[in-house]
CSV table of C-alpha atoms and ligand atoms in Angstrom, one decimal:
chain,number,residue,atom,x,y,z
A,1,MET,CA,-70.9,10.8,2.6
A,2,ASN,CA,-69.5,8.3,5.1
A,3,THR,CA,-66.4,8.6,6.7
A,4,ASP,CA,-65.0,5.5,5.5
A,5,MET,CA,-65.7,5.9,2.2
A,6,SER,CA,-64.3,9.5,2.5
A,7,ILE,CA,-61.1,7.6,3.7
A,8,ASP,CA,-61.1,4.6,0.9
A,9,SER,CA,-61.1,7.3,-1.5
A,10,ASN,CA,-58.3,9.6,-0.4
A,11,LEU,CA,-56.2,6.7,0.2
A,12,LYS,CA,-57.1,5.8,-3.3
A,13,GLU,CA,-56.0,9.1,-4.6
A,14,ILE,CA,-52.8,9.0,-2.8
A,15,VAL,CA,-52.0,6.2,-4.0
A,16,GLU,CA,-52.9,6.7,-7.7
A,17,GLU,CA,-50.5,10.1,-7.0
A,18,LEU,CA,-47.8,7.8,-5.4
A,19,LYS,CA,-47.7,5.4,-8.8
A,20,ARG,CA,-48.0,8.4,-11.2
A,21,TYR,CA,-45.4,10.0,-9.2
A,22,LEU,CA,-43.1,7.0,-9.2
A,23,GLU,CA,-43.8,6.1,-13.1
A,24,PHE,CA,-42.7,9.5,-13.8
A,25,GLN,CA,-39.0,8.9,-11.7
A,26,GLU,CA,-38.9,5.8,-13.4
A,27,SER,CA,-39.2,7.3,-16.8
A,28,MET,CA,-36.2,9.7,-15.4
A,29,GLY,CA,-34.0,6.8,-14.8
A,30,LEU,CA,-34.7,6.6,-11.2
A,31,LYS,CA,-34.2,2.7,-10.2
A,32,THR,CA,-34.3,3.2,-6.3
A,33,VAL,CA,-36.7,5.2,-4.1
A,34,PRO,CA,-35.6,7.2,-0.9
A,35,ALA,CA,-36.7,6.3,2.0
A,36,TYR,CA,-36.1,9.3,4.4
A,37,ASN,CA,-36.0,7.2,7.9
A,38,LYS,CA,-32.9,7.0,10.1
A,39,GLU,CA,-32.8,4.4,12.8
A,40,THR,CA,-32.0,6.1,16.2
A,41,GLU,CA,-31.8,4.9,19.8
A,42,ASN,CA,-35.6,5.9,20.3
A,43,GLY,CA,-36.4,3.4,16.8
A,44,THR,CA,-37.4,4.8,13.1
A,45,GLN,CA,-37.1,8.8,12.5
A,46,LEU,CA,-38.3,10.1,10.0
A,47,ILE,CA,-35.6,12.8,8.6
A,48,THR,CA,-35.7,15.3,6.3
A,49,GLU,CA,-34.7,14.8,2.4
A,50,LYS,CA,-31.7,17.1,3.1
A,51,GLU,CA,-30.3,15.3,5.8
A,52,ALA,CA,-30.9,11.9,3.9
A,53,LEU,CA,-29.0,13.2,1.3
A,54,ARG,CA,-26.3,14.2,2.9
A,55,THR,CA,-23.4,12.1,1.7
A,56,GLU,CA,-23.0,9.1,3.9
A,57,PRO,CA,-21.3,6.1,3.9
A,58,MET,CA,-23.4,2.9,2.7
A,59,ALA,CA,-21.8,0.6,5.3
A,60,THR,CA,-20.1,2.1,8.1
A,61,LYS,CA,-18.4,-0.4,10.9
A,62,ASN,CA,-19.4,0.8,14.3
A,63,ASN,CA,-17.4,-0.9,17.5
A,64,GLN,CA,-14.2,-1.4,15.0
A,65,THR,CA,-11.6,-2.7,16.6
A,66,GLU,CA,-7.9,-1.7,16.6
A,67,GLU,CA,-7.3,-4.8,14.8
A,68,ASP,CA,-10.0,-4.6,12.0
A,69,ILE,CA,-9.2,-4.0,8.4
A,70,ILE,CA,-12.5,-1.5,7.2
A,71,ILE,CA,-14.3,-2.2,4.3
A,72,ILE,CA,-16.6,0.8,3.4
A,73,GLU,CA,-18.5,2.0,0.4
A,74,GLU,CA,-18.3,5.1,-1.4
A,75,PRO,CA,-20.9,7.6,0.4
A,76,VAL,CA,-23.7,7.6,-2.0
A,77,ASN,CA,-25.7,10.5,-3.0
A,78,LEU,CA,-29.0,8.3,-4.8
A,79,PHE,CA,-29.2,11.8,-7.1
A,80,ASP,CA,-25.3,12.2,-7.9
A,81,THR,CA,-23.8,8.7,-9.5
A,82,LYS,CA,-22.7,9.6,-12.4
A,83,ILE,CA,-19.2,9.2,-13.4
A,84,MET,CA,-17.7,12.9,-14.0
A,85,THR,CA,-14.6,13.6,-15.7
A,86,LEU,CA,-12.1,15.4,-13.7
A,87,GLU,CA,-12.3,18.5,-16.3
A,88,GLU,CA,-16.4,18.0,-15.3
A,89,ILE,CA,-15.3,17.9,-11.1
A,90,ARG,CA,-12.9,20.5,-11.7
A,91,GLU,CA,-15.6,22.6,-13.3
A,92,GLU,CA,-18.4,22.1,-10.8
A,93,ILE,CA,-16.2,22.7,-8.3
A,94,GLY,CA,-15.7,26.0,-9.8
A,95,ASP,CA,-14.5,29.2,-8.0
A,96,CYS,CA,-15.9,27.6,-4.5
A,97,ILE,CA,-17.2,29.6,-1.8
A,98,ARG,CA,-18.6,26.7,-0.5
A,99,CYS,CA,-17.1,27.0,3.0
A,100,LYS,CA,-15.2,29.4,5.2
A,101,LEU,CA,-11.6,27.6,3.4
A,102,HIS,CA,-12.0,30.0,0.4
A,103,GLU,CA,-11.4,33.3,2.5
A,104,GLY,CA,-7.5,32.5,2.7
A,105,ARG,CA,-7.0,30.8,-1.0
A,106,THR,CA,-4.9,32.4,-3.2
A,107,ASN,CA,-5.2,29.2,-5.7
A,108,LEU,CA,-7.4,26.2,-5.3
A,109,VAL,CA,-5.5,22.2,-5.6
A,110,PHE,CA,-7.1,20.3,-7.3
A,111,GLY,CA,-5.1,17.4,-7.9
A,112,ASP,CA,-2.5,16.4,-10.3
A,113,GLY,CA,-1.1,13.6,-12.2
A,114,ASN,CA,-2.5,10.9,-14.4
A,115,PRO,CA,-5.8,10.6,-14.6
A,116,LYS,CA,-5.8,6.9,-15.7
A,117,ALA,CA,-3.2,6.0,-12.7
A,118,LYS,CA,-3.6,2.8,-10.5
A,119,LEU,CA,-1.9,4.5,-7.7
A,120,VAL,CA,-3.5,7.4,-6.1
A,121,PHE,CA,-2.0,9.6,-2.9
A,122,VAL,CA,-4.2,11.4,-0.8
A,123,GLY,CA,-3.2,13.7,1.7
A,124,GLU,CA,-5.0,16.0,4.2
A,125,GLY,CA,-5.2,20.1,2.3
A,126,PRO,CA,-2.5,22.4,0.7
A,127,GLY,CA,-0.1,24.0,2.4
A,128,ARG,CA,1.9,27.3,1.8
A,129,ASP,CA,3.4,26.4,-1.4
A,130,GLU,CA,1.4,24.0,-2.9
A,131,ASP,CA,-1.6,27.4,-2.5
A,132,MET,CA,0.8,29.2,-4.4
A,133,GLN,CA,1.3,27.0,-7.3
A,134,GLY,CA,-2.4,25.4,-7.0
A,135,LYS,CA,-0.7,21.6,-7.1
A,136,PRO,CA,-1.2,19.1,-4.2
A,137,PHE,CA,2.8,18.1,-3.0
A,138,VAL,CA,5.5,20.3,-4.3
A,139,GLY,CA,6.2,21.7,-0.8
A,140,ARG,CA,8.8,20.0,1.6
A,141,SER,CA,6.6,17.1,2.1
A,142,GLY,CA,5.6,16.8,-2.2
A,143,LYS,CA,9.7,16.5,-1.9
A,144,LEU,CA,10.3,13.7,0.4
A,145,LEU,CA,6.7,12.3,-1.5
A,146,THR,CA,8.0,12.4,-4.9
A,147,LYS,CA,11.3,10.5,-3.7
A,148,ILE,CA,9.1,7.9,-2.3
A,149,ILE,CA,7.4,7.9,-5.5
A,150,GLU,CA,10.6,7.3,-7.2
A,151,ALA,CA,11.9,4.7,-4.6
A,152,MET,CA,9.0,2.5,-5.5
A,153,GLY,CA,9.7,2.9,-9.3
A,154,LEU,CA,7.8,5.2,-10.5
A,155,LYS,CA,7.6,8.8,-12.1
A,156,ARG,CA,5.7,11.7,-9.9
A,157,GLU,CA,3.3,11.4,-13.3
A,158,ASP,CA,2.8,8.0,-13.1
A,159,VAL,CA,0.4,8.4,-9.8
A,160,TYR,CA,-2.5,10.9,-9.6
A,161,ILE,CA,-2.0,12.7,-6.4
A,162,CYS,CA,-4.8,15.1,-4.2
A,163,ASN,CA,-6.3,16.4,-1.0
A,164,VAL,CA,-9.4,15.6,0.9
A,165,VAL,CA,-9.9,19.6,1.0
A,166,LYS,CA,-9.1,21.4,-2.3
A,167,CYS,CA,-8.2,24.8,0.4
A,168,ARG,CA,-5.2,25.9,2.5
A,169,PRO,CA,-6.2,25.6,6.1
A,170,PRO,CA,-5.2,28.8,7.7
A,171,ASP,CA,-1.6,28.3,9.4
A,172,ASN,CA,-1.5,24.8,7.6
A,173,ARG,CA,-4.4,23.9,10.8
A,174,THR,CA,-6.3,20.8,10.4
A,175,PRO,CA,-9.3,21.1,8.1
A,176,GLU,CA,-12.5,21.3,10.2
A,177,PRO,CA,-15.1,18.3,10.0
A,178,ASN,CA,-17.3,20.7,8.5
A,179,GLU,CA,-14.5,21.8,5.5
A,180,MET,CA,-13.6,18.0,5.1
A,181,SER,CA,-17.3,16.8,5.1
A,182,THR,CA,-18.1,19.9,2.3
A,183,CYS,CA,-14.8,19.1,-0.1
A,184,GLU,CA,-15.0,15.2,0.3
A,185,GLN,CA,-17.9,14.5,-2.4
A,186,PHE,CA,-14.8,16.1,-5.1
A,187,LEU,CA,-12.4,13.6,-3.7
A,188,PHE,CA,-15.1,11.0,-4.0
A,189,LYS,CA,-15.3,11.9,-7.6
A,190,GLN,CA,-12.2,11.6,-8.4
A,191,ILE,CA,-12.0,8.4,-7.4
A,192,ARG,CA,-14.8,7.0,-8.9
A,193,PHE,CA,-13.2,8.5,-12.3
A,194,ILE,CA,-9.5,7.2,-11.9
A,195,LYS,CA,-10.8,3.9,-10.3
A,196,PRO,CA,-7.1,3.4,-9.0
A,197,GLU,CA,-6.1,-0.3,-8.4
A,198,VAL,CA,-4.5,0.8,-4.9
A,199,ILE,CA,-5.4,4.4,-2.7
A,200,VAL,CA,-2.4,5.2,-0.3
A,201,CYS,CA,-4.0,8.1,2.6
A,202,LEU,CA,-0.9,10.2,3.6
A,203,GLY,CA,-1.4,10.6,7.1
A,204,ALA,CA,-4.6,10.5,9.8
A,205,THR,CA,-6.8,13.1,8.7
A,206,ALA,CA,-7.5,11.8,5.0
A,207,ALA,CA,-7.4,7.5,6.4
A,208,LYS,CA,-9.5,8.9,9.0
A,209,SER,CA,-11.9,11.0,7.0
A,210,ILE,CA,-12.3,8.2,3.9
A,211,LEU,CA,-12.8,5.2,6.0
A,212,ARG,CA,-14.8,6.9,8.4
A,213,THR,CA,-12.9,5.8,11.7
A,214,LYS,CA,-11.5,7.6,14.6
A,215,ALA,CA,-8.6,4.2,15.4
A,216,SER,CA,-5.4,5.5,15.3
A,217,LEU,CA,-2.8,5.8,12.6
A,218,GLY,CA,-0.5,3.7,13.9
A,219,SER,CA,-3.7,0.8,13.8
A,220,LEU,CA,-4.9,1.7,10.5
A,221,ARG,CA,-1.3,1.5,8.6
A,222,GLY,CA,0.6,-1.3,7.5
A,223,LYS,CA,-2.5,-3.6,5.8
A,224,PHE,CA,-5.2,-3.3,2.9
A,225,HIS,CA,-8.8,-1.4,4.0
A,226,MET,CA,-11.4,-1.3,1.2
A,227,TYR,CA,-12.9,1.6,-0.1
A,228,SER,CA,-15.7,0.8,-2.7
A,229,GLY,CA,-13.5,-2.4,-4.1
A,230,THR,CA,-10.1,-0.4,-4.0
A,231,LYS,CA,-7.3,-1.4,-1.6
A,232,LEU,CA,-6.8,1.2,0.3
A,233,MET,CA,-3.5,1.6,2.1
A,234,VAL,CA,-2.2,4.1,5.3
A,235,THR,CA,0.4,5.2,6.1
A,236,TYR,CA,2.3,8.5,7.2
A,237,HIS,CA,2.0,11.7,5.9
A,238,PRO,CA,5.4,12.8,4.3
A,239,ALA,CA,5.4,15.5,6.6
A,240,ALA,CA,5.5,13.5,10.1
A,241,LEU,CA,8.4,11.1,8.2
A,242,LEU,CA,10.6,14.9,8.4
A,243,ARG,CA,9.7,15.2,11.9
A,244,ASN,CA,10.0,11.5,12.6
A,245,PRO,CA,12.8,10.0,10.8
A,246,HIS,CA,12.3,7.2,13.0
A,247,PHE,CA,8.6,6.7,10.6
A,248,LYS,CA,10.7,6.3,7.7
A,249,LYS,CA,10.9,2.4,8.3
A,250,PRO,CA,7.6,1.7,8.7
A,251,ALA,CA,6.4,3.8,5.9
A,252,TRP,CA,8.7,2.3,3.5
A,253,GLU,CA,7.3,-1.4,4.9
A,254,ASP,CA,3.8,-0.1,3.6
A,255,MET,CA,4.9,1.1,0.4
A,256,GLN,CA,6.4,-2.5,-0.5
A,257,VAL,CA,3.0,-4.2,0.3
A,258,VAL,CA,1.4,-1.7,-1.9
A,259,MET,CA,4.0,-2.5,-4.8
A,260,LYS,CA,3.4,-5.8,-4.0
A,261,GLU,CA,-0.2,-5.3,-5.1
A,262,LEU,CA,0.8,-3.8,-7.9
A,263,GLY,CA,3.5,-5.9,-9.5
A,264,LEU,CA,5.8,-3.6,-9.1
A,265,PRO,CA,9.4,-5.0,-8.4
A,266,LEU,CA,10.5,-5.4,-4.9
A,267,PRO,CA,14.1,-3.9,-3.7
A,268,LYS,CA,16.9,-6.8,-2.8
A,269,ASN,CA,18.2,-6.6,0.2
B,301,URA,N1,0.2,18.1,2.6
B,301,URA,C1,-0.5,17.7,2.4
B,301,URA,O1,-1.8,17.1,3.2
B,301,URA,N2,-2.0,18.0,0.9
B,301,URA,C2,-0.7,18.8,0.7
B,301,URA,O2,-0.7,18.8,-1.1
B,301,URA,C3,0.7,19.3,0.9
B,301,URA,C4,1.2,19.0,2.0
């Protein structure tokens, strides 16, 4: 057999095989085909499926300046775009051992509040009290957060409160990047289900993690960013307000912007 003909028939076989594969994928409801390529300094590079399926934001702005408003899409995993209920998400987390934070955990802190909330608060991770009770923001910071919510004319039960990581980091240290990247998928699913009108990130850790930015809290706060079509405000963590009472005024200004967006009556000065 001549070599050209053999290449031809091999190619034909590959194309047929690919066609069958794509038809099968389509019959399974897949609408797009992942191409496992990544742009690098040295041109396009083929990456493994595992790497490709790591949740990456669809649009990350590099070279952000401090004044920028960040617009970002929910990090998507092509095979995981279903809207799960909060119960299903909790079930998927299970008795989690995905990262080392499970080792020191008493209770996993999933989240708490109204599943139909217009407003979602996202903190960093559970502290000691939260770990003991299995509920977010129930310690000193939580009491201050409750006061803030009430000052906004809402009740705690009206909003939804959760964290980037669901297990307490030892000695309340900042969660490590790998702990956040392991756990954040559940936060994204919680937000996807609740579909709030506004998300408030409490503190730099939650903000940097969701907005994929290294910008300072001071430069991020005070204006709406966009997360997957939802307005997102960054403000000081209640623990920072307890340490530095002079942050209370700007934090309250941030909450007034949120109140305005939600159509809540603003206090008369
Ligand atoms: N700090 C957080 O970031 N989250 C909590 O749930 C409690 C304190």
